[in-house]
mmCIF file of C-alpha atoms in Angstrom:
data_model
loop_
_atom_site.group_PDB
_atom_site.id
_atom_site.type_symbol
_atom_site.label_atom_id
_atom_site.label_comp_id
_atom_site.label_asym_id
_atom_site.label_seq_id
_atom_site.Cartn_x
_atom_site.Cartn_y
_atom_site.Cartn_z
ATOM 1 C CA UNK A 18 94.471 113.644 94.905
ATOM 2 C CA UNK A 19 96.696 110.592 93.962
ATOM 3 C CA UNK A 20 97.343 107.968 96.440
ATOM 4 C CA UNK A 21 100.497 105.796 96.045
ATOM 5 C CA UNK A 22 100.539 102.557 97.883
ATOM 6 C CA UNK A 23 103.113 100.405 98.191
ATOM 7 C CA UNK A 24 103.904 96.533 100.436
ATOM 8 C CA UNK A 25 107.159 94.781 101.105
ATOM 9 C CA UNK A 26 107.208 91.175 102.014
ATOM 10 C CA UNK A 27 110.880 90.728 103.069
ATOM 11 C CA UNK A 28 112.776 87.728 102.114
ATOM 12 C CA UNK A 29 113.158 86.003 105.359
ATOM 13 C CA UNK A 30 116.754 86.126 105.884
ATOM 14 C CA UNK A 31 116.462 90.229 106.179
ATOM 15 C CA UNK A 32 116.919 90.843 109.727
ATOM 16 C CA UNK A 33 114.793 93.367 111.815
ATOM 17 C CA UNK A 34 117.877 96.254 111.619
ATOM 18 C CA UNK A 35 117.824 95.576 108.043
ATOM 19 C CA UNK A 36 113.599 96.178 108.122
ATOM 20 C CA UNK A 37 114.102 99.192 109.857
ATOM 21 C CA UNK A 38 116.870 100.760 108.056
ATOM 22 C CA UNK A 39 114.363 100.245 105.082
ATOM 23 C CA UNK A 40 111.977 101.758 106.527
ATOM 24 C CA UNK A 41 113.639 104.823 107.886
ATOM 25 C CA UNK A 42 114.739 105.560 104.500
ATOM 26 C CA UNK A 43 111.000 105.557 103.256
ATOM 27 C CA UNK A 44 110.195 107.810 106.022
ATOM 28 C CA UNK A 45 113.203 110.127 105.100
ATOM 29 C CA UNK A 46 111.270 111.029 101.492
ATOM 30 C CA UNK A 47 108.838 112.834 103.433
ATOM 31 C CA UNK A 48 108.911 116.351 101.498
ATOM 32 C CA UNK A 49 111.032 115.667 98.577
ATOM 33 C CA UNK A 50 108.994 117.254 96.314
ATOM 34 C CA UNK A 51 106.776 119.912 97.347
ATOM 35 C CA UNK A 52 103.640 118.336 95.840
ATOM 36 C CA UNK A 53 103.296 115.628 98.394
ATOM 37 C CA UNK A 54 100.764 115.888 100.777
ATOM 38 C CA UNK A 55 101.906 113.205 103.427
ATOM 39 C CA UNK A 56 103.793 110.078 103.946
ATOM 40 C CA UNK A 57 102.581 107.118 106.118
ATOM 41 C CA UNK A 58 105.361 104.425 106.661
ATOM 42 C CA UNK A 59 104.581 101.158 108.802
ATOM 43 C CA UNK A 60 105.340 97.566 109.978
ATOM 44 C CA UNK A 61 102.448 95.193 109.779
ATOM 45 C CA UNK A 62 100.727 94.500 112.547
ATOM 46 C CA UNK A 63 98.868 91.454 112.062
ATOM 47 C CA UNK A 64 100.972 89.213 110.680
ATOM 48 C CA UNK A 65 98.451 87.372 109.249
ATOM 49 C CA UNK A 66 100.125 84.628 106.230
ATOM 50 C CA UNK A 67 98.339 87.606 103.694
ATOM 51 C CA UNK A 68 100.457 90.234 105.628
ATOM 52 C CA UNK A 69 103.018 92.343 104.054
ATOM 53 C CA UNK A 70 106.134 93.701 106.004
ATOM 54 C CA UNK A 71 105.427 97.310 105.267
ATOM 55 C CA UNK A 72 103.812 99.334 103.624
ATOM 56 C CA UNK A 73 103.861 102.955 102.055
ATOM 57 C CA UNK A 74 101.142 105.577 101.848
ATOM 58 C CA UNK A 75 101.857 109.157 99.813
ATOM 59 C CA UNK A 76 99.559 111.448 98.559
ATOM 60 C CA UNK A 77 99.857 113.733 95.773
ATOM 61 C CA UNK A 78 98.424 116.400 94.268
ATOM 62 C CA UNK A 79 98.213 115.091 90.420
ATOM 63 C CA UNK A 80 100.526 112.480 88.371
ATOM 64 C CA UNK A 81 103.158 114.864 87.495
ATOM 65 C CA UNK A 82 104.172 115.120 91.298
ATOM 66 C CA UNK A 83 104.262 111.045 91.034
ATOM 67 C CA UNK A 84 106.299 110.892 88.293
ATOM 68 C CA UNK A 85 109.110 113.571 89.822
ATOM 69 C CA UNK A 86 108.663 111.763 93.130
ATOM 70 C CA UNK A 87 109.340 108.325 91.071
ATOM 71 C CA UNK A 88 112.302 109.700 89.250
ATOM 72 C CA UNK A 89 114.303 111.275 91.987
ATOM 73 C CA UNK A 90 117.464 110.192 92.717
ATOM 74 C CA UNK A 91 117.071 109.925 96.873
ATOM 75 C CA UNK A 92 113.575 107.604 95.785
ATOM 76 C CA UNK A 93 115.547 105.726 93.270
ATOM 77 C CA UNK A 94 118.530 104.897 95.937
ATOM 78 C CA UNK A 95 115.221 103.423 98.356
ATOM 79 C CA UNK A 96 113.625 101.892 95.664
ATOM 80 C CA UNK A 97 116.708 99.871 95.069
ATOM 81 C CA UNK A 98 117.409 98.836 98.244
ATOM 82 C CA UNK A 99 113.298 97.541 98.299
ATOM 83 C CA UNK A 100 113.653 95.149 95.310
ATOM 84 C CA UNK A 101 116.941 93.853 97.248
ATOM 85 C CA UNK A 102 115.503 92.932 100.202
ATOM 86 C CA UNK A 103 112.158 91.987 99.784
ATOM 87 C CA UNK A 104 111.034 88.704 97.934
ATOM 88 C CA UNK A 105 107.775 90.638 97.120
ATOM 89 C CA UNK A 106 106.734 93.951 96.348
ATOM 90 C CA UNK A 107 103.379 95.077 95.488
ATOM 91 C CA UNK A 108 102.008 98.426 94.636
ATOM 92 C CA UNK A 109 98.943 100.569 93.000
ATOM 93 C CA UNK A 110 98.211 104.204 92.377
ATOM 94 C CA UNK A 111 94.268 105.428 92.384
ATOM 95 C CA UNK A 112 92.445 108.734 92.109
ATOM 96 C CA UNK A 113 90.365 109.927 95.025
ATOM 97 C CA UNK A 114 87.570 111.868 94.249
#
């Protein structure tokens, strides 16, 4: 399994409606490829100074379902709108066992 982890920290002009939009659109990639096991989209809690915005969990079943996931067109169009409105993004990608 390949977990894909991803943070926003918004730039701090981005307004909550803005936040969400972003966010609904993350959640809307749930099942655009077949190979991904789930999707876990959500605002920070804590906003502790360390905090993120949001944050992105997937899981997939190998790096070729990444890699489709990464290249299609509805993830590019969110992707874009990510690197707009955030002053920070921050991501990795690990094997579980």
């Amino acid at each position: 399994m390949l977990i894909h982890l991803v943070c926003w920290k918004y730039k701090s002009e981005i307004n909550a409606s803005d936040r969400d939009r972003h966010r609904n659109m993350l959640r809307a990639l749930s099942g655009l490829i077949d190979e991904n096991e789930s999707l876990d989209v959500g605002e920070d809690v804590l906003h502790l100074e360390r905090s993120f915005d949001t944050g992105l969990v997937i899981r997939f079943n190998d790096r070729e379902a990444l890699d489709r996931y990464s290249y299609h067109p509805d993830h590019q169009k969110v992707a874009a709108l990510g690197k707009e409105i955030a002053e920070r993004v921050v991501s990795v990608d690990f094997f579980t066992g």
